XYZ file of C-alpha atoms in Angstrom:
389
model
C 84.384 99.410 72.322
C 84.802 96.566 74.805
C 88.080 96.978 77.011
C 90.209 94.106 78.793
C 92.739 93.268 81.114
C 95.610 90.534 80.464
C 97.217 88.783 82.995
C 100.437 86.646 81.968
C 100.564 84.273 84.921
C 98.754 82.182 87.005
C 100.846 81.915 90.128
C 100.037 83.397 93.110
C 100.628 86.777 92.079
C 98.481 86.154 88.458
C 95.704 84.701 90.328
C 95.195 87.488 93.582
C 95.428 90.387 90.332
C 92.416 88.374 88.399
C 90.176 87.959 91.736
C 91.013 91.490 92.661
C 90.114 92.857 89.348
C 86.996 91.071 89.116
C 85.789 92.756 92.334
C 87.325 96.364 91.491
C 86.193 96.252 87.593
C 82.221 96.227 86.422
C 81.585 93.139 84.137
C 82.029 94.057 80.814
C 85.545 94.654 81.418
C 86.905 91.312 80.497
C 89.576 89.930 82.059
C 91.926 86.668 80.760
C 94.443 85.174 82.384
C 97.084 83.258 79.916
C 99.506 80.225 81.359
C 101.251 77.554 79.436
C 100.954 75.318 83.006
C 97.110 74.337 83.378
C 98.526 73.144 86.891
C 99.621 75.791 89.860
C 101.991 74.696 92.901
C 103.427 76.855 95.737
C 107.094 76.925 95.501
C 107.142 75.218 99.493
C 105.131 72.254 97.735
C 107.898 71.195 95.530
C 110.275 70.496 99.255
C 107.382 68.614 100.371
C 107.507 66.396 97.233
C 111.411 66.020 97.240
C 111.488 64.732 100.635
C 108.598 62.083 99.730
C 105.664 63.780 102.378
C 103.645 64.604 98.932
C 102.796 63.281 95.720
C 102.174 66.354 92.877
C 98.324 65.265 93.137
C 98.795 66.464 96.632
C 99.972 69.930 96.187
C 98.713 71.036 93.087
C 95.846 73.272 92.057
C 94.106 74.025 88.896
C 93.624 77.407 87.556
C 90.465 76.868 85.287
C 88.513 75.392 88.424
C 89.763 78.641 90.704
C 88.524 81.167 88.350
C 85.786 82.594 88.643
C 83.030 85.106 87.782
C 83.430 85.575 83.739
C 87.236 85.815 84.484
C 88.373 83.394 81.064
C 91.710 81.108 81.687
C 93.576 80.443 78.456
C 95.806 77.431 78.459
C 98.417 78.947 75.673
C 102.045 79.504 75.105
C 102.630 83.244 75.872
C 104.919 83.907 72.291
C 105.394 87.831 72.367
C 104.473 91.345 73.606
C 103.549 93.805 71.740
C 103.378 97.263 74.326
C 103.291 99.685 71.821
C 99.970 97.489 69.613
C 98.797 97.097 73.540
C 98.471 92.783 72.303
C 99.550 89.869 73.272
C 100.783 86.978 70.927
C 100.107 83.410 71.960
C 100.439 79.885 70.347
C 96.628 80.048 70.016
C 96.136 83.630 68.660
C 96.649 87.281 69.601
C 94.963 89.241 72.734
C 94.747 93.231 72.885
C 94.352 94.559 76.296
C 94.321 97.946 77.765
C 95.709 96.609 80.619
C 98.478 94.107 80.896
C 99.945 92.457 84.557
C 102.805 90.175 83.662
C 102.997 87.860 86.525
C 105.184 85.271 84.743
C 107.746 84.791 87.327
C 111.218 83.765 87.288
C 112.682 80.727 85.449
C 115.171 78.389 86.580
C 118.791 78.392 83.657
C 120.684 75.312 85.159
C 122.576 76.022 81.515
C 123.988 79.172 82.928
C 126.256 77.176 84.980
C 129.362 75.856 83.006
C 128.728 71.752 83.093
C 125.448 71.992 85.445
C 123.343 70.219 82.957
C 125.407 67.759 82.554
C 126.323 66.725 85.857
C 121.855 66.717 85.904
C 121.973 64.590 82.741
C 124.858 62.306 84.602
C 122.700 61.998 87.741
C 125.351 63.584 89.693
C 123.078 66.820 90.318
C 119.544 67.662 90.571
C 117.352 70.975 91.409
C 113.827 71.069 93.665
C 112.689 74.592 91.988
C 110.860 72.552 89.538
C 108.711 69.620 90.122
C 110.289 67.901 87.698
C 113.323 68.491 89.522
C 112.103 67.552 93.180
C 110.989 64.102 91.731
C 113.977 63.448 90.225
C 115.500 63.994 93.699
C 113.350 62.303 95.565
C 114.467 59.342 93.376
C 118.133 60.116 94.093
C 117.788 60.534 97.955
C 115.885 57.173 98.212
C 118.878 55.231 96.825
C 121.449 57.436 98.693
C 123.728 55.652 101.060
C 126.617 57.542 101.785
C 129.260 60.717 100.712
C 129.044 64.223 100.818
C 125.605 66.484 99.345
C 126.648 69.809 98.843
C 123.328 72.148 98.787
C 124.499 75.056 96.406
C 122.569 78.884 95.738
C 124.274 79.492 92.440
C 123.261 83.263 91.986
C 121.061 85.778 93.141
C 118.599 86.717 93.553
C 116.115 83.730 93.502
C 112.740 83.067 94.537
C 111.478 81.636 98.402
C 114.495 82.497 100.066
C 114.038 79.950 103.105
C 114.466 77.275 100.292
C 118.245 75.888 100.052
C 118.083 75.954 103.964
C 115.033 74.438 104.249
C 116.569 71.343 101.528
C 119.750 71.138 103.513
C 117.908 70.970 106.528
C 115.162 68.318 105.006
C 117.880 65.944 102.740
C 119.635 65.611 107.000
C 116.368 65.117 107.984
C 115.743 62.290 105.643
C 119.755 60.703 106.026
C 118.374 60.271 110.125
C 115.434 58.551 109.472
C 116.864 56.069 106.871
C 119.918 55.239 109.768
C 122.343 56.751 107.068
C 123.093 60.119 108.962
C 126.633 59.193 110.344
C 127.536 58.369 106.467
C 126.066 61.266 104.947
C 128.034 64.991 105.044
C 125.523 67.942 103.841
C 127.273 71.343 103.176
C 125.776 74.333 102.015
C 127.180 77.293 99.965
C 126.019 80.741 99.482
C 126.988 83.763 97.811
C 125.288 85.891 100.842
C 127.670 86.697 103.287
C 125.261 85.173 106.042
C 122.128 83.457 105.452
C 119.062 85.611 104.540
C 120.964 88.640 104.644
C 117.772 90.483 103.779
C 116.307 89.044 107.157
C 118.975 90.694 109.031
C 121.856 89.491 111.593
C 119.809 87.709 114.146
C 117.804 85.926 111.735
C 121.355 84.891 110.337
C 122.704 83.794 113.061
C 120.104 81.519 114.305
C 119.784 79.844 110.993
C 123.985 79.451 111.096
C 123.246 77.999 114.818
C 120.010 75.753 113.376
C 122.258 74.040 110.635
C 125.187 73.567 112.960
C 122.951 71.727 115.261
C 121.502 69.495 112.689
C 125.437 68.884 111.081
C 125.451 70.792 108.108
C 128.468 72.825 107.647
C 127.787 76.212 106.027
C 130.167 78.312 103.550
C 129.263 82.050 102.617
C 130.368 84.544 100.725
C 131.159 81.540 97.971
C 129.931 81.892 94.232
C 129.336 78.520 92.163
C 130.983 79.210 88.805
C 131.228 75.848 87.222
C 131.037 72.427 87.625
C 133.139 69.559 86.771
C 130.849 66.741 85.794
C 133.606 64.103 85.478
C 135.735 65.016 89.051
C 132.130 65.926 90.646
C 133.465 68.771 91.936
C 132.198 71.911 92.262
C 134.026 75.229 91.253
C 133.830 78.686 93.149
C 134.578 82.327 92.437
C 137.457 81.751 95.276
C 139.554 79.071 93.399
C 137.971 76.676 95.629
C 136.816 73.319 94.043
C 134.865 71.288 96.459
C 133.925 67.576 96.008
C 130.351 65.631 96.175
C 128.584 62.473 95.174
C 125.427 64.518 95.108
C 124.935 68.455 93.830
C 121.541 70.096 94.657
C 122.039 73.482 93.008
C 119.585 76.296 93.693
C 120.632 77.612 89.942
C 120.681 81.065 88.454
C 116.727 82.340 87.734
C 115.758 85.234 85.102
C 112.862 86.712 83.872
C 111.266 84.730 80.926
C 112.344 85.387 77.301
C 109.180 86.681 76.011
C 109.751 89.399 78.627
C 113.450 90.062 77.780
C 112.107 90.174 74.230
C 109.587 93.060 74.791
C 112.402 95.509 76.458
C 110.300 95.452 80.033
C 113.618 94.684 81.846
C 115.627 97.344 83.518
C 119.622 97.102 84.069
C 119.027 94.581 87.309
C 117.985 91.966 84.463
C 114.202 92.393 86.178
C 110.922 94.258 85.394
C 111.876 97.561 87.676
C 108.249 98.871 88.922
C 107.003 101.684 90.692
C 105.972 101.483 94.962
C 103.080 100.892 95.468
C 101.497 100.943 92.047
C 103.650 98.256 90.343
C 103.323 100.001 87.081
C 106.234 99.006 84.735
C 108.041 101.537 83.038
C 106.246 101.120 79.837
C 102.482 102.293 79.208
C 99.520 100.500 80.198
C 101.477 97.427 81.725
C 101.962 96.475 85.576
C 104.023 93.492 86.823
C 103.874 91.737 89.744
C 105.900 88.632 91.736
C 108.988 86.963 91.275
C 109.570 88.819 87.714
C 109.740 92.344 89.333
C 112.508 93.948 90.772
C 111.329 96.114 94.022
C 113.941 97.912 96.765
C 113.630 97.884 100.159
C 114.162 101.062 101.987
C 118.110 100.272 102.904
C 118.395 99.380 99.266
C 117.875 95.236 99.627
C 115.370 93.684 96.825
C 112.302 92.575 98.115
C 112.704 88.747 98.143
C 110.781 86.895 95.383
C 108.041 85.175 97.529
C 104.650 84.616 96.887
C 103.179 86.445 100.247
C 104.908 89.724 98.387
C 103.551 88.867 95.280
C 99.978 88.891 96.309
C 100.292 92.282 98.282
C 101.907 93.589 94.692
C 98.981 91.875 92.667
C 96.513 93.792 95.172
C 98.178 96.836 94.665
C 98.474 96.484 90.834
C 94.386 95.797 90.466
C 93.855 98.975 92.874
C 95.624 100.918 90.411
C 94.694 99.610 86.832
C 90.687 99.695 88.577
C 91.424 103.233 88.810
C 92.911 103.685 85.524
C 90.079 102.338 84.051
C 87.514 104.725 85.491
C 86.521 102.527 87.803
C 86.162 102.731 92.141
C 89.146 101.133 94.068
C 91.231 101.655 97.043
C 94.417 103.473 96.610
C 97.069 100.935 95.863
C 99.524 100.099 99.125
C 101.370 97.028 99.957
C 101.869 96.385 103.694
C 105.281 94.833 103.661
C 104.576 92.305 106.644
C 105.167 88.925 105.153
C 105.485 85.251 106.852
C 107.319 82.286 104.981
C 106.979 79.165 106.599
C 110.711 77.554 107.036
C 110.314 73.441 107.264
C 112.643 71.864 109.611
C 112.308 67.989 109.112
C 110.670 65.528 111.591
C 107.257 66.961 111.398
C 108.213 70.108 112.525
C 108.156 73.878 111.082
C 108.993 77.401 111.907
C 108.247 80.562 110.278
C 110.207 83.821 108.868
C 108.178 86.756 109.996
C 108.711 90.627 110.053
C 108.228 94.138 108.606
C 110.189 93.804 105.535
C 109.443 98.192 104.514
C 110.534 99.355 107.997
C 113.085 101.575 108.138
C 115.850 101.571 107.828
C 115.922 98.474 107.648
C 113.646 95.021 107.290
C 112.388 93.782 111.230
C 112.603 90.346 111.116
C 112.105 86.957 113.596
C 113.062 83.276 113.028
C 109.964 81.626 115.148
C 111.523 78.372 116.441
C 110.545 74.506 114.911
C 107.578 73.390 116.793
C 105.070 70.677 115.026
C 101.747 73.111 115.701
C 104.117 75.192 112.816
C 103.954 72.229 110.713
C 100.418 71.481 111.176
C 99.238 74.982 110.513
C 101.615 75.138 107.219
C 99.809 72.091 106.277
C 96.276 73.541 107.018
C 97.470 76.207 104.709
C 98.499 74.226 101.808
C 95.643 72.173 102.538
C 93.303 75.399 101.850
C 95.208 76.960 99.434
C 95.288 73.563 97.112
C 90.974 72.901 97.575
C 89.933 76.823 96.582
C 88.206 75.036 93.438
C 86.118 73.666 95.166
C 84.822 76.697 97.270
């Protein structure tokens, strides 16, 4: 009998486990990758778009055109999991696998926020974690003359940690080159008690110190509750209630229901997996990316980014090539990862360290410098043409 692999997801993390696979795994182990998107972005891509440097032609790749070497893309609606039948239910029939990787990532639930989606629906707020979102942004910033932005991380964890800092830093950037700077206040709130606590203190501190210099005031330790569509306010764990003309909220993300549904989610609300394998706790399935939860050594998640979720997909083909009879390297993920961190004005610096030392993550803030930029772009660049390679 014919065996296969599954892969739900074709992000970063879906796409390394197929290309991995396919060079672990002999042929006539099929392997299919399943996405309801038939178009991939990198989460940085969608800031690029909201701040009007890209259009989504720009920054998007497709995977049909990446895959390669027998490995079959299906275009479907992921409906259900069935662990125990070892199949997969989709809108355009059912898969079995002896292998499954769930690389579905996290999803955005504005709704979770008392009166967030209507404060979207009033055009009072707006998101960039979708692209949907960053145009619809981009449309708002264009026409904005004046009053007070407050850049908001509703929960965590979420996914590209650099992110609210990087909007905050590019919505100033844009206020200075449209002259409107001295009439526009940007404010950002976080639940963290500093920002990327996971980075450490210095890398905390020099962000604090980077928004300071470019005016935006910055509130930790602050938890956004609800918000009042009509005042346009914006309500905190603290009692606080602080006013805006324009909300960008980083909102609450969770797993997607069809994993919920299947029972592959621990008490975090994630897919818990095992170091280095990535093998969920249920038979026969691995998960990888933004859907996993993953600690640290001093007990801090391992942020949702896609450099981490390609060293997990790596590690997750190792293992099911292994499972499978076939010769791989033992699974191990290195735990160095970069995330570039855009600045505004053509310029770019990047979050670099050892995030599995111990005890604790090592971590730098490289300063803004436009080579940074350039060589982010190169990447994008490189990472958006692999179809045709």
């Amino acid at each position: 009998m014919s065996r296969a692999v599954v892969i739900l997801g074709a992000g970063p993390g879906g796409l390394t486990a197929a290309q991995r696979l396919r060079r672990y795994l002999p042929p006539e182990i099929a392997i299919t990758v399943i996405d309801r998107a038939d178009e991939q972005r990198l989460g940085i891509s969608l800031l690029l778009v909201m701040r009007g440097w890209r259009n989504p032609a720009d920054v998007s790749l497709r995977p049909a055109q990446v895959l390669r070497d027998g490995i079959v893309f299906l275009h479907a609606e992921v409906t259900g999991i069935d662990p125990e039948a070892r199949r997969v239910h989709t809108d355009r029939g059912d898969l079995p696998y002896d292998a499954l990787v769930v690389a579905l990532g996290a999803e955005v639930v504005p709704e979770a926020i008392p009166g967030l989606e209507a404060a979207i629906a009033a055009g009072a707020a707006g998101q960039f974690y979708t692209l949907g979102g960053a145009l619809h942004l981009r449309e708002r910033l264009a026409c904005f003359a004046g009053g007070r932005i407050l850049v908001v991380v509703a929960r965590l964890p979420y996914k590209c940690p650099p992110a609210p800092y990087e909007g905050a830093l590019l919505i100033a950037d844009r206020a200075r080159e449209h002259g409107v700077s001295d009439s526009v206040q940007v404010a950002l709130f976080t639940p963290e008690p500093q920002p990327l606590a996971v980075a450490g203190p210095a890398v905390g501190q020099r962000l604090t110190e980077l928004l300071a210099e470019r005016g935006i005031t910055l509130h930790t330790g602050q938890e956004l509750v609800a918000v009042d569509a009509a005042h346009r306010e914006a309500v905190f764990s603290s009692g606080a209630r602080e006013p805006f003309d324009l909300l960008v909220v980083i909102p609450p993300h969770q797993p997607p229901a069809v994993v919920r549904a299947a029972g592959l989610t621990g008490e975090t609300g994630w897919v818990p997996v095992a170091f280095p394998t990535m093998r969920a706790p249920v038979d026969g399935v691995w998960a990888v990316g933004d859907v996993t939860t993953l600690r640290l050594p001093n007990g801090s998640p391992m942020p949702k980014a896609a450099v981490f979720a390609q060293q997990q997909a790596d590690a997750a083909a190792r293992d099911i090539a292994r499972s499978l009879g076939a010769t791989a390297p033992e699974p191990e993920i290195s735990g160095r990862g970069r995330c570039w961190f855009i600045t505004g004005a053509g310029e770019a610096g990047y979050v670099e360290g050892e995030f599995l030392a111990e005890p604790a993550p090592v971590v730098q803030l490289y300063p803004p410098a436009a080579e940074h930029f350039r060589a982010m772009e190169q990447e994008l660049a490189e990472w958006s043409a692999q179809a045709s390679g």
